[in-house]
CSV table of C-alpha atoms and ligand atoms in Angstrom, one decimal:
chain,number,residue,atom,x,y,z
A,1,MET,CA,28.5,-2.5,-20.5
A,2,LYS,CA,26.5,-2.2,-17.2
A,3,THR,CA,28.1,-2.2,-13.8
A,4,TYR,CA,26.5,-4.4,-11.2
A,5,ILE,CA,26.5,-3.8,-7.4
A,6,ILE,CA,24.9,-7.0,-6.0
A,7,GLY,CA,24.3,-7.5,-2.3
A,8,ASN,CA,24.2,-11.1,-1.1
A,9,TRP,CA,22.7,-10.9,2.4
A,10,LYS,CA,23.2,-14.6,3.0
A,11,MET,CA,21.3,-15.8,6.2
A,12,ASN,CA,21.1,-12.3,7.7
A,13,HIS,CA,18.6,-9.5,8.4
A,14,ASN,CA,15.2,-9.9,10.0
A,15,ILE,CA,12.1,-7.8,9.1
A,16,GLY,CA,13.0,-5.0,11.5
A,17,GLU,CA,16.6,-4.8,10.0
A,18,ILE,CA,15.3,-4.8,6.5
A,19,ASN,CA,12.9,-2.0,7.3
A,20,ASN,CA,15.8,0.0,8.8
A,21,PHE,CA,17.9,-0.6,5.7
A,22,PHE,CA,15.3,0.8,3.4
A,23,SER,CA,14.3,3.6,5.7
A,24,PHE,CA,17.9,4.9,5.4
A,25,LEU,CA,17.7,4.8,1.6
A,26,ASN,CA,14.1,6.2,1.5
A,27,THR,CA,14.9,9.9,2.0
A,28,GLU,CA,14.7,12.4,-0.8
A,29,GLU,CA,18.4,13.0,-0.8
A,30,GLN,CA,19.4,9.3,-0.9
A,31,LYS,CA,16.7,8.4,-3.4
A,32,LYS,CA,17.9,11.2,-5.7
A,33,GLU,CA,21.5,10.0,-5.4
A,34,LEU,CA,20.6,6.4,-6.1
A,35,ALA,CA,18.5,7.3,-9.0
A,36,ARG,CA,21.3,9.4,-10.4
A,37,ILE,CA,23.9,6.7,-10.0
A,38,LEU,CA,21.7,4.0,-11.6
A,39,ARG,CA,20.7,6.2,-14.5
A,40,ASP,CA,23.8,8.2,-15.3
A,41,GLU,CA,26.4,5.6,-14.5
A,42,ASN,CA,24.6,2.7,-16.2
A,43,LYS,CA,24.6,0.7,-13.0
A,44,GLU,CA,22.3,-2.1,-11.6
A,45,ALA,CA,21.8,-2.3,-7.8
A,46,TRP,CA,20.5,-5.7,-6.8
A,47,ILE,CA,19.9,-7.4,-3.4
A,48,ALA,CA,19.5,-11.1,-2.6
A,49,PRO,CA,17.8,-11.5,0.8
A,50,GLN,CA,16.6,-14.8,2.4
A,51,TYR,CA,13.8,-16.5,0.4
A,52,ILE,CA,11.0,-15.4,2.8
A,53,HIS,CA,11.9,-11.7,2.5
A,54,ILE,CA,12.0,-11.5,-1.3
A,55,GLY,CA,8.4,-10.3,-1.6
A,56,MET,CA,8.9,-7.7,1.1
A,57,VAL,CA,12.2,-6.5,-0.4
A,58,LYS,CA,10.6,-6.3,-3.8
A,59,ASP,CA,8.0,-3.9,-2.4
A,60,LEU,CA,10.5,-1.8,-0.5
A,61,CYS,CA,12.7,-1.5,-3.7
A,62,ALA,CA,9.6,-0.4,-5.6
A,63,SER,CA,8.9,2.2,-2.9
A,64,LEU,CA,12.2,3.8,-3.7
A,65,ASN,CA,11.3,4.2,-7.3
A,66,VAL,CA,14.9,3.9,-8.4
A,67,ASN,CA,14.9,0.5,-10.3
A,68,MET,CA,16.7,-1.5,-7.6
A,69,ARG,CA,16.0,-5.2,-8.0
A,70,VAL,CA,15.6,-8.2,-5.7
A,71,GLY,CA,16.7,-11.8,-6.3
A,72,SER,CA,17.4,-15.1,-4.7
A,73,GLN,CA,20.5,-16.7,-3.2
A,74,ASN,CA,19.5,-20.1,-4.5
A,75,SER,CA,16.8,-22.1,-6.2
A,76,SER,CA,15.9,-25.8,-6.6
A,77,THR,CA,17.4,-28.2,-9.1
A,78,HIS,CA,13.8,-29.4,-9.7
A,79,GLU,CA,10.9,-27.7,-11.4
A,80,LYS,CA,8.2,-28.8,-9.0
A,81,GLY,CA,7.0,-31.7,-6.9
A,82,ALA,CA,7.7,-33.6,-3.7
A,83,PHE,CA,10.9,-31.8,-2.6
A,84,THR,CA,10.1,-30.7,0.9
A,85,GLY,CA,11.8,-27.4,1.8
A,86,GLU,CA,12.9,-26.5,-1.7
A,87,VAL,CA,12.0,-23.3,-3.6
A,88,SER,CA,11.4,-23.5,-7.3
A,89,ALA,CA,12.6,-21.0,-9.9
A,90,LYS,CA,8.9,-20.5,-11.0
A,91,ALA,CA,7.9,-19.6,-7.4
A,92,LEU,CA,10.8,-17.1,-7.3
A,93,LYS,CA,9.7,-15.6,-10.5
A,94,ASP,CA,6.1,-15.4,-9.3
A,95,ILE,CA,7.1,-13.5,-6.2
A,96,GLY,CA,9.1,-11.0,-8.2
A,97,ALA,CA,12.7,-12.2,-8.1
A,98,HIS,CA,14.7,-10.7,-11.0
A,99,PHE,CA,17.7,-13.0,-10.6
A,100,VAL,CA,19.1,-16.0,-8.8
A,101,ILE,CA,22.6,-16.6,-7.6
A,102,VAL,CA,23.8,-20.1,-8.6
A,103,GLY,CA,26.9,-21.9,-7.5
A,104,HIS,CA,27.9,-19.8,-4.5
A,105,SER,CA,30.9,-21.5,-2.9
A,106,GLU,CA,29.0,-21.8,0.4
A,107,ARG,CA,26.5,-23.9,-1.5
A,108,ARG,CA,29.1,-25.9,-3.3
A,109,SER,CA,31.0,-26.8,-0.2
A,110,MET,CA,28.4,-26.9,2.6
A,111,PHE,CA,25.5,-28.3,0.6
A,112,LYS,CA,27.5,-30.4,-1.8
A,113,GLU,CA,26.1,-28.8,-5.0
A,114,ASP,CA,27.9,-30.3,-7.9
A,115,TYR,CA,28.4,-29.2,-11.5
A,116,LYS,CA,25.4,-31.1,-12.8
A,117,MET,CA,23.1,-29.6,-10.1
A,118,LEU,CA,24.3,-26.1,-11.0
A,119,LYS,CA,23.8,-26.8,-14.7
A,120,ASP,CA,20.2,-27.8,-14.0
A,121,LYS,CA,19.6,-24.8,-11.8
A,122,ILE,CA,20.8,-22.5,-14.5
A,123,ALA,CA,18.6,-24.1,-17.1
A,124,LEU,CA,15.6,-23.9,-14.9
A,125,ALA,CA,16.2,-20.3,-13.9
A,126,LEU,CA,16.6,-19.2,-17.5
A,127,SER,CA,13.5,-21.0,-18.5
A,128,PHE,CA,11.5,-18.9,-16.1
A,129,ASN,CA,13.2,-15.7,-17.2
A,130,LEU,CA,15.4,-15.2,-14.2
A,131,LYS,CA,18.8,-13.8,-14.7
A,132,VAL,CA,21.6,-16.0,-13.3
A,133,VAL,CA,24.6,-14.8,-11.3
A,134,PHE,CA,26.9,-17.8,-11.6
A,135,CYS,CA,29.7,-17.9,-9.0
A,136,ILE,CA,33.1,-19.5,-9.6
A,137,GLY,CA,36.3,-19.4,-7.7
A,138,GLU,CA,39.2,-21.4,-6.3
A,139,THR,CA,40.1,-22.4,-2.7
A,140,LEU,CA,43.4,-21.2,-1.1
A,141,GLN,CA,44.9,-24.6,-1.6
A,142,GLU,CA,44.0,-24.7,-5.2
A,143,ARG,CA,45.6,-21.2,-5.6
A,144,GLU,CA,48.7,-22.2,-3.8
A,145,GLU,CA,49.0,-25.2,-6.1
A,146,LYS,CA,48.7,-22.9,-9.0
A,147,ARG,CA,45.5,-24.5,-10.1
A,148,ALA,CA,43.2,-21.5,-9.8
A,149,VAL,CA,42.6,-21.0,-13.5
A,150,SER,CA,42.1,-24.7,-14.3
A,151,VAL,CA,39.6,-25.0,-11.4
A,152,VAL,CA,37.6,-22.0,-12.7
A,153,ARG,CA,37.8,-23.4,-16.2
A,154,THR,CA,36.3,-26.7,-15.1
A,155,GLN,CA,33.6,-25.0,-13.1
A,156,MET,CA,32.6,-23.0,-16.2
A,157,GLU,CA,32.9,-25.8,-18.6
A,158,GLU,CA,31.0,-28.3,-16.5
A,159,SER,CA,28.0,-26.1,-15.7
A,160,LEU,CA,27.9,-23.7,-18.7
A,161,LYS,CA,28.7,-26.0,-21.7
A,162,GLY,CA,25.8,-26.1,-24.1
A,163,ILE,CA,24.3,-22.9,-22.9
A,164,ASP,CA,22.5,-20.9,-25.6
A,165,LYS,CA,25.2,-18.4,-26.7
A,166,SER,CA,22.7,-15.9,-27.9
A,167,VAL,CA,21.3,-15.4,-24.4
A,168,PHE,CA,24.5,-15.5,-22.5
A,169,ALA,CA,25.4,-11.8,-22.4
A,170,SER,CA,21.9,-10.6,-21.5
A,171,GLU,CA,21.0,-13.4,-19.0
A,172,ILE,CA,24.1,-14.7,-17.3
A,173,ILE,CA,26.5,-12.7,-15.1
A,174,LEU,CA,29.7,-14.4,-13.8
A,175,ALA,CA,30.9,-13.7,-10.3
A,176,TYR,CA,34.5,-14.6,-9.6
A,177,GLU,CA,34.7,-15.2,-5.8
A,178,PRO,CA,37.9,-16.7,-4.6
A,179,VAL,CA,36.9,-18.9,-1.7
A,180,TRP,CA,39.8,-17.6,0.5
A,181,ALA,CA,38.6,-14.1,0.1
A,182,ILE,CA,35.0,-14.7,1.2
A,183,GLY,CA,34.2,-13.3,4.6
A,184,THR,CA,37.8,-13.2,5.6
A,185,GLY,CA,38.6,-9.5,5.2
A,186,LYS,CA,41.3,-10.5,2.8
A,187,ASN,CA,40.3,-9.6,-0.7
A,188,ALA,CA,42.2,-10.5,-3.8
A,189,THR,CA,44.4,-7.6,-4.8
A,190,PRO,CA,43.1,-5.6,-7.8
A,191,ASP,CA,45.9,-7.2,-9.9
A,192,GLU,CA,45.1,-10.7,-8.8
A,193,ALA,CA,41.4,-10.1,-9.6
A,194,GLN,CA,42.2,-8.5,-12.9
A,195,GLU,CA,44.4,-11.4,-13.9
A,196,MET,CA,41.7,-14.0,-13.2
A,197,HIS,CA,39.0,-11.9,-14.9
A,198,ALA,CA,41.1,-11.7,-18.0
A,199,ALA,CA,41.6,-15.5,-17.8
A,200,ILE,CA,37.8,-16.0,-17.5
A,201,ARG,CA,37.3,-14.0,-20.7
A,202,GLY,CA,39.8,-16.3,-22.3
A,203,ILE,CA,37.8,-19.4,-21.1
A,204,LEU,CA,34.6,-17.9,-22.4
A,205,THR,CA,36.1,-17.6,-25.9
A,206,ASN,CA,38.1,-20.8,-26.0
A,207,SER,CA,36.0,-23.2,-24.1
A,208,LEU,CA,32.5,-21.9,-24.6
A,209,GLY,CA,32.6,-19.9,-27.8
A,210,ILE,CA,31.1,-16.9,-26.2
A,211,ASP,CA,32.1,-13.3,-27.1
A,212,PRO,CA,34.0,-12.3,-24.0
A,213,GLU,CA,33.6,-8.6,-24.5
A,214,THR,CA,29.8,-8.9,-24.0
A,215,ALA,CA,30.0,-10.8,-20.7
A,216,ALA,CA,29.7,-9.1,-17.3
A,217,ILE,CA,32.2,-10.5,-14.7
A,218,LEU,CA,31.9,-9.4,-11.1
A,219,TYR,CA,34.4,-9.7,-8.3
A,220,GLY,CA,33.3,-10.9,-4.9
A,221,GLY,CA,35.2,-11.6,-1.6
A,222,SER,CA,35.6,-9.0,1.2
A,223,VAL,CA,34.6,-6.1,-1.0
A,224,SER,CA,34.2,-2.9,1.1
A,225,PRO,CA,33.6,0.8,0.6
A,226,THR,CA,37.4,1.2,1.1
A,227,ASN,CA,38.7,-1.3,-1.4
A,228,ILE,CA,36.0,-1.1,-4.1
A,229,SER,CA,37.5,1.8,-6.0
A,230,ASP,CA,40.8,0.1,-6.8
A,231,LEU,CA,38.9,-3.1,-7.9
A,232,MET,CA,36.6,-1.1,-10.1
A,233,LYS,CA,39.6,0.5,-11.9
A,234,GLN,CA,40.4,-2.9,-13.3
A,235,LYS,CA,39.5,-3.2,-17.0
A,236,ASP,CA,37.8,-6.7,-16.7
A,237,ILE,CA,35.8,-6.1,-13.5
A,238,ASN,CA,32.2,-5.1,-14.3
A,239,GLY,CA,31.0,-4.8,-10.7
A,240,VAL,CA,30.9,-6.6,-7.4
A,241,LEU,CA,29.1,-9.3,-5.5
A,242,VAL,CA,29.2,-8.3,-1.8
A,243,GLY,CA,28.3,-10.1,1.4
A,244,GLY,CA,29.0,-8.4,4.7
A,245,ALA,CA,29.4,-4.8,3.5
A,246,SER,CA,26.0,-4.9,1.7
A,247,LEU,CA,24.1,-5.4,5.0
A,248,LYS,CA,24.6,-1.8,6.0
A,249,PRO,CA,22.7,0.7,3.9
A,250,ASP,CA,25.3,3.5,4.2
A,251,ASP,CA,28.0,1.1,3.0
A,252,TYR,CA,25.7,-0.3,0.3
A,253,LEU,CA,25.2,3.3,-1.0
A,254,LYS,CA,28.9,3.9,-0.9
A,255,LEU,CA,29.5,0.7,-2.9
A,256,CYS,CA,27.0,2.0,-5.5
A,257,GLN,CA,28.8,5.3,-5.6
A,258,ALA,CA,32.2,3.8,-6.5
A,259,GLN,CA,33.0,4.9,-10.0
A,260,LYS,CA,33.7,2.4,-12.8
A,261,ARG,CA,36.7,3.8,-14.6
B,301,13P,P1,31.9,-11.0,1.8
B,301,13P,O1,31.7,-9.8,1.0
B,301,13P,O2,31.3,-11.0,3.1
B,301,13P,O3,33.3,-11.5,1.8
B,301,13P,O4,31.1,-12.2,1.0
B,301,13P,C1,31.3,-12.3,-0.4
B,301,13P,C2,30.3,-13.2,-0.9
B,301,13P,O5,30.3,-14.4,-0.6
B,301,13P,C3,29.2,-12.7,-1.8
B,301,13P,O6,28.5,-13.6,-2.4
């Protein structure tokens, strides 16, 4: 099983900042280290910048020659047509995106993306050979009401039911991001995360008929170079989806260095 270190840059970084990020990584020493990590530790290092920077980040990743990948934070529910301001999965594939994040809680809550829209986005992304990083997670209130697992189950069932089981393991990565842990500095404890990740594997088998051992499940929510090691020790955590800490190249490198044990 691969380990994923995915940076979700959200609506951050301009061209100058992106160049600085890659200049830091583009020294012989850092490139050698990144190449070693990705090769020897079976890891994938992915970055999702804003749409307009995807092409630029793709070229900068290529310049490192270490197999880092670029992807998108979102994509349209529609294939093409009169949808002003939208970006299609096909256009993302064209520009070199490797993956698309679908169902981030910021999109569910601020942009009112519902289960059906997310299901459509997943189908379109897969049809254009984009990998999908599908986000799930409960709010604080839902957790306090002891509904966290049932909320996550519904999110998975409503948007993943009917998915081609034979492509799930290779094309879809799940990211458990408790809403209360995103951007708050308050991450789920390793035990809390492990408990939910184990529950998610149960939902994969029981509700979706998918072999849970083949699925990658990432944790996201205030992951930092300081807390990543304890999270990565958890059996059912196959990597991380990181916002704030992925913006700084030295922190991003440290996240990549954290051992999966
Ligand atoms: P933070 O790491 O900033 O909490 O963001 C998490 C996240 O939303 C990643 O998608």
